Short mmCIF file of C-alpha atoms in Angstrom, two decimals:
data_model
loop_
_atom_site.label_atom_id
_atom_site.label_comp_id
_atom_site.label_asym_id
_atom_site.label_seq_id
_atom_site.Cartn_x
_atom_site.Cartn_y
_atom_site.Cartn_z
CA UNK A 1 0.00 0.00 0.00
CA UNK A 2 1.44 3.39 -0.92
CA UNK A 3 1.79 6.50 1.20
CA UNK A 4 -1.37 8.09 -0.20
CA UNK A 5 -3.44 5.02 0.72
CA UNK A 6 -2.08 5.16 4.25
CA UNK A 7 -2.85 8.86 4.54
CA UNK A 8 -6.38 8.28 3.28
CA UNK A 9 -6.88 5.37 5.67
CA UNK A 10 -5.63 7.42 8.59
CA UNK A 11 -7.86 10.36 7.76
CA UNK A 12 -10.88 8.12 7.21
CA UNK A 13 -10.25 6.43 10.53
CA UNK A 14 -9.95 9.73 12.32
CA UNK A 15 -13.08 11.15 10.70
CA UNK A 16 -15.38 8.16 10.62
CA UNK A 17 -14.74 4.53 11.38
CA UNK A 18 -12.26 5.17 14.18
CA UNK A 19 -12.44 7.96 16.72
CA UNK A 20 -9.33 9.45 18.23
CA UNK A 21 -9.30 8.67 21.93
CA UNK A 22 -10.46 11.74 23.82
CA UNK A 23 -10.03 11.74 27.59
CA UNK A 24 -11.55 14.44 29.76
CA UNK A 25 -8.91 16.81 31.20
CA UNK A 26 -9.65 15.99 34.89
CA UNK A 27 -9.42 12.24 34.24
CA UNK A 28 -6.30 12.69 32.13
CA UNK A 29 -4.68 14.80 34.86
CA UNK A 30 -5.55 12.17 37.49
CA UNK A 31 -4.01 9.38 35.41
CA UNK A 32 -0.87 11.45 34.73
CA UNK A 33 -0.51 12.37 38.40
CA UNK A 34 -0.73 8.81 39.67
CA UNK A 35 1.57 7.61 36.88
CA UNK A 36 4.21 10.13 37.89
CA UNK A 37 3.85 9.09 41.53
CA UNK A 38 4.25 5.43 40.58
CA UNK A 39 7.32 6.06 38.45
CA UNK A 40 9.08 8.40 40.86
CA UNK A 41 8.60 6.35 44.01
CA UNK A 42 9.22 3.04 42.23
CA UNK A 43 12.46 4.26 40.67
CA UNK A 44 13.67 5.57 44.05
CA UNK A 45 12.99 2.10 45.46
CA UNK A 46 14.85 0.49 42.57
CA UNK A 47 17.76 2.86 43.12
CA UNK A 48 18.01 1.64 46.71
CA UNK A 49 18.86 -1.85 45.38
CA UNK A 50 21.78 -0.55 43.29
CA UNK A 51 25.47 -0.23 44.15
CA UNK A 52 27.84 2.33 42.66
CA UNK A 53 30.67 -0.21 42.32
CA UNK A 54 28.49 -2.58 40.26
CA UNK A 55 27.27 0.24 38.02
CA UNK A 56 30.90 1.15 37.29
CA UNK A 57 31.65 -2.50 36.53
CA UNK A 58 28.89 -2.68 33.90
CA UNK A 59 30.02 0.57 32.30
CA UNK A 60 33.68 -0.51 32.17
CA UNK A 61 32.83 -4.01 30.91
CA UNK A 62 29.70 -3.42 28.83
CA UNK A 63 29.23 -7.01 27.59
CA UNK A 64 25.71 -7.24 29.01
CA UNK A 65 24.79 -3.78 27.76
CA UNK A 66 26.01 -4.60 24.25
CA UNK A 67 24.01 -7.84 24.09
CA UNK A 68 20.91 -6.10 25.42
CA UNK A 69 21.27 -3.32 22.83
CA UNK A 70 21.38 -5.91 20.05
CA UNK A 71 18.27 -7.54 21.53
CA UNK A 72 16.41 -4.25 21.92
CA UNK A 73 17.22 -2.66 18.58
CA UNK A 74 17.84 -5.78 16.50
CA UNK A 75 15.38 -8.47 17.59
CA UNK A 76 12.40 -6.34 18.61
CA UNK A 77 12.06 -4.23 15.42
CA UNK A 78 12.48 -7.36 13.27
CA UNK A 79 9.92 -9.19 15.42
CA UNK A 80 7.44 -6.33 15.04
CA UNK A 81 7.95 -6.25 11.27
CA UNK A 82 7.54 -10.03 10.96
CA UNK A 83 4.37 -10.10 13.08
CA UNK A 84 2.79 -7.21 11.16
CA UNK A 85 3.50 -8.98 7.87
CA UNK A 86 2.43 -12.44 9.11
CA UNK A 87 -0.88 -11.17 10.49
CA UNK A 88 -1.46 -9.04 7.36
CA UNK A 89 -2.28 -5.98 9.44
CA UNK A 90 -3.59 -2.86 7.76
CA UNK A 91 -1.15 -0.01 7.25
CA UNK A 92 -2.07 2.06 10.32
CA UNK A 93 -1.85 -0.94 12.64
CA UNK A 94 1.36 -2.17 11.01
CA UNK A 95 3.14 1.14 11.42
CA UNK A 96 1.88 1.37 15.02
CA UNK A 97 3.36 -2.05 15.78
CA UNK A 98 6.65 -1.07 14.14
CA UNK A 99 6.83 2.09 16.25
CA UNK A 100 6.30 -0.05 19.35
CA UNK A 101 8.97 -2.50 18.26
CA UNK A 102 11.50 0.27 17.70
CA UNK A 103 10.89 1.95 21.09
CA UNK A 104 13.60 1.65 23.78
CA UNK A 105 13.15 -0.31 26.97
CA UNK A 106 11.46 1.51 29.83
CA UNK A 107 10.71 1.49 33.53
CA UNK A 108 8.44 -1.55 33.32
CA UNK A 109 11.44 -3.72 32.47
CA UNK A 110 13.18 -2.38 35.59
CA UNK A 111 10.18 -3.36 37.73
CA UNK A 112 10.14 -6.84 36.15
CA UNK A 113 13.85 -7.19 36.88
CA UNK A 114 13.35 -6.31 40.54
CA UNK A 115 10.37 -8.66 40.89
CA UNK A 116 12.29 -11.55 39.32
CA UNK A 117 15.50 -10.78 41.24
CA UNK A 118 17.57 -9.94 38.18
CA UNK A 119 20.61 -7.68 37.97
CA UNK A 120 19.09 -4.34 38.90
CA UNK A 121 22.28 -2.40 38.21
CA UNK A 122 22.52 -3.73 34.66
CA UNK A 123 18.80 -3.14 34.10
CA UNK A 124 19.03 0.55 34.95
CA UNK A 125 22.23 0.99 32.93
CA UNK A 126 20.55 -0.68 29.96
CA UNK A 127 17.41 1.47 30.22
CA UNK A 128 19.55 4.60 30.24
CA UNK A 129 21.71 3.47 27.32
CA UNK A 130 18.72 2.32 25.23
CA UNK A 131 16.88 5.62 25.73
CA UNK A 132 19.95 7.60 24.68
CA UNK A 133 20.59 5.32 21.69
CA UNK A 134 16.91 5.48 20.66
CA UNK A 135 17.21 9.19 19.91
CA UNK A 136 19.25 8.20 16.86
CA UNK A 137 18.42 4.55 16.24
CA UNK A 138 14.64 4.86 16.35
CA UNK A 139 14.39 7.23 13.34
CA UNK A 140 16.87 5.00 11.47
CA UNK A 141 14.93 1.81 12.22
CA UNK A 142 11.63 3.40 11.19
CA UNK A 143 13.25 4.56 7.96
CA UNK A 144 14.47 1.01 7.25
CA UNK A 145 11.28 -0.85 8.13
CA UNK A 146 8.70 1.72 7.02
CA UNK A 147 10.07 2.78 3.64
CA UNK A 148 7.47 4.61 1.58
CA UNK A 149 5.32 5.59 4.56
CA UNK A 150 4.75 9.33 4.96
CA UNK A 151 4.14 11.11 8.25
CA UNK A 152 6.72 9.14 10.25
CA UNK A 153 8.73 12.27 11.00
CA UNK A 154 6.23 12.77 13.84
CA UNK A 155 6.41 9.17 15.02
CA UNK A 156 9.56 9.34 17.16
CA UNK A 157 8.52 10.32 20.72
CA UNK A 158 11.55 12.45 21.52
CA UNK A 159 9.92 14.10 24.53
CA UNK A 160 8.71 10.73 25.78
CA UNK A 161 12.23 9.30 25.54
CA UNK A 162 13.71 12.28 27.36
CA UNK A 163 11.00 11.98 30.02
CA UNK A 164 11.85 8.30 30.45
CA UNK A 165 15.50 9.24 30.91
CA UNK A 166 14.57 11.85 33.51
CA UNK A 167 12.26 9.50 35.43
CA UNK A 168 14.98 6.86 35.39
CA UNK A 169 18.10 8.83 36.28
CA UNK A 170 16.80 11.38 38.82
CA UNK A 171 14.86 9.13 41.24
CA UNK A 172 17.34 6.27 40.80
CA UNK A 173 20.11 8.70 41.68
CA UNK A 174 18.22 9.62 44.86
CA UNK A 175 17.83 5.92 45.71
CA UNK A 176 21.49 5.15 45.02
CA UNK A 177 22.65 8.00 47.25
CA UNK A 178 20.23 6.94 49.98
CA UNK A 179 21.47 3.35 49.83
CA UNK A 180 25.09 4.52 49.85
CA UNK A 181 24.93 7.03 52.69
CA UNK A 182 21.90 5.83 54.72
CA UNK A 183 21.64 2.07 54.07
CA UNK A 184 19.58 1.49 57.21
CA UNK A 185 16.62 3.22 55.55
CA UNK A 186 16.74 1.04 52.42
CA UNK A 187 14.38 -1.75 53.66
CA UNK A 188 11.79 0.84 54.73
CA UNK A 189 11.93 2.61 51.37
CA UNK A 190 11.61 -0.68 49.49
CA UNK A 191 8.56 -1.82 51.49
CA UNK A 192 6.90 1.59 51.28
CA UNK A 193 7.62 1.85 47.57
CA UNK A 194 6.07 -1.54 46.89
CA UNK A 195 2.92 -0.65 48.82
CA UNK A 196 2.53 2.68 47.03
CA UNK A 197 3.20 0.98 43.69
CA UNK A 198 0.40 -1.54 44.24
CA UNK A 199 -2.14 1.03 45.42
CA UNK A 200 -1.33 3.59 42.72
CA UNK A 201 -1.22 0.86 40.08
CA UNK A 202 -4.76 -0.25 40.96
CA UNK A 203 -5.96 3.36 40.79
CA UNK A 204 -4.30 4.00 37.40
CA UNK A 205 -5.62 0.72 36.01
CA UNK A 206 -9.16 1.63 37.12
CA UNK A 207 -8.98 5.18 35.76
CA UNK A 208 -7.55 3.93 32.46
CA UNK A 209 -10.42 1.45 32.20
CA UNK A 210 -12.89 4.28 32.60
CA UNK A 211 -11.03 6.35 29.99
CA UNK A 212 -11.07 3.68 27.26
CA UNK A 213 -14.29 1.81 28.07
CA UNK A 214 -16.04 3.22 25.00
CA UNK A 215 -13.08 2.49 22.72
CA UNK A 216 -12.31 -1.13 23.65
CA UNK A 217 -14.13 -2.42 20.57
CA UNK A 218 -11.56 -0.54 18.46
CA UNK A 219 -8.46 -1.31 20.50
CA UNK A 220 -9.00 -4.96 21.39
CA UNK A 221 -8.98 -6.44 17.90
CA UNK A 222 -7.69 -9.98 17.40
CA UNK A 223 -4.51 -8.99 15.54
CA UNK A 224 -3.57 -6.29 18.05
CA UNK A 225 -4.08 -8.68 20.97
CA UNK A 226 -1.98 -11.31 19.17
CA UNK A 227 0.88 -8.86 18.66
CA UNK A 228 0.62 -7.59 22.26
CA UNK A 229 0.99 -11.18 23.49
CA UNK A 230 3.57 -12.51 21.03
CA UNK A 231 6.00 -9.58 20.78
CA UNK A 232 7.00 -9.50 24.47
CA UNK A 233 7.05 -13.32 24.60
CA UNK A 234 9.42 -13.51 21.63
CA UNK A 235 11.59 -10.78 23.15
CA UNK A 236 11.69 -12.61 26.49
CA UNK A 237 12.60 -15.92 24.87
CA UNK A 238 15.26 -14.70 22.42
CA UNK A 239 16.78 -12.38 25.03
CA UNK A 240 17.12 -15.30 27.44
CA UNK A 241 18.63 -17.49 24.71
CA UNK A 242 21.19 -14.79 23.85
CA UNK A 243 22.19 -14.25 27.47
CA UNK A 244 22.53 -18.01 27.97
CA UNK A 245 24.60 -18.50 24.81
CA UNK A 246 26.91 -15.70 25.90
CA UNK A 247 27.25 -17.43 29.29
CA UNK A 248 26.17 -14.51 31.40
CA UNK A 249 25.71 -15.08 35.11
CA UNK A 250 22.45 -16.43 36.50
CA UNK A 251 21.22 -12.92 37.39
CA UNK A 252 21.90 -11.46 33.95
CA UNK A 253 19.07 -13.10 31.99
CA UNK A 254 17.12 -9.95 32.83
CA UNK A 255 18.06 -9.16 29.22
CA UNK A 256 14.94 -10.84 27.93
CA UNK A 257 12.86 -8.64 30.23
CA UNK A 258 14.30 -5.44 28.80
CA UNK A 259 13.04 -6.41 25.35
CA UNK A 260 9.42 -5.64 24.95
CA UNK A 261 7.43 -5.36 28.22
CA UNK A 262 6.45 -1.80 27.37
CA UNK A 263 5.58 -2.65 23.83
CA UNK A 264 2.50 -4.64 24.77
CA UNK A 265 0.82 -1.65 26.42
CA UNK A 266 1.90 0.65 23.59
CA UNK A 267 0.23 -1.68 21.09
CA UNK A 268 -3.10 -0.95 22.79
CA UNK A 269 -2.70 2.78 23.37
CA UNK A 270 -0.75 3.90 20.30
CA UNK A 271 -3.16 2.23 17.88
CA UNK A 272 -5.98 4.54 18.94
CA UNK A 273 -3.93 7.64 18.09
CA UNK A 274 -1.90 6.33 15.15
CA UNK A 275 -4.10 8.00 12.50
CA UNK A 276 -2.73 11.39 13.62
CA UNK A 277 0.60 10.47 12.05
CA UNK A 278 -0.99 10.30 8.63
CA UNK A 279 -3.62 13.04 8.84
#
């Protein structure tokens, strides 16, 4: 399908068959507020599990970071492209999936790493490196995989990537300093952070359900659900295989968890606003 067809499909979707998701300002502000609280407090808690010496070790011997970068920007975009082709998705959905596949790892992978007792230091280092690399690699990957598609100059979420960097480095830095200078407070921060994460997570999940309740028929299509399930699973599996082949330590297979956890949620949310790229 050519660029004009995609533009027409996007405009038609926005004007008729698909409505752009509109959330009331108060509800949107509530969701944003609780999301910021979750991220900030959670990342402080994660920072309390990190050690400066181990961070230096990963930066000086970046074997794990290099493998994770290959997984994030090699396997995931190719997986997204293959799934979009295999499921014969329409152009708007296909480009949405490709955007998700080309996105860097985020805070959700850090939470997964903590929950599964992975290498927290490497996870944070990888999130930081992938966000920085994405500023250049994401436009390049979209150019490679989406040749002939117009409107993709607006597809790279530069502000979102910079926000992810900020919400990773600043609160993690606070947690690292707290763990380094006041280690006796670390267990309290971890327990409090987990409690706040659970409560705020339930609130955000409920508010998000209210926000999209009238749009679920559009978002929860069979092909989108299939991609949302398969893309993280493939990333998990191939990331684990790569870390095992490279004989990383037992805590390092977090690599598979840095490849795709965020993409599943983006597949649901980005699809509803994708037509804007082509309007």
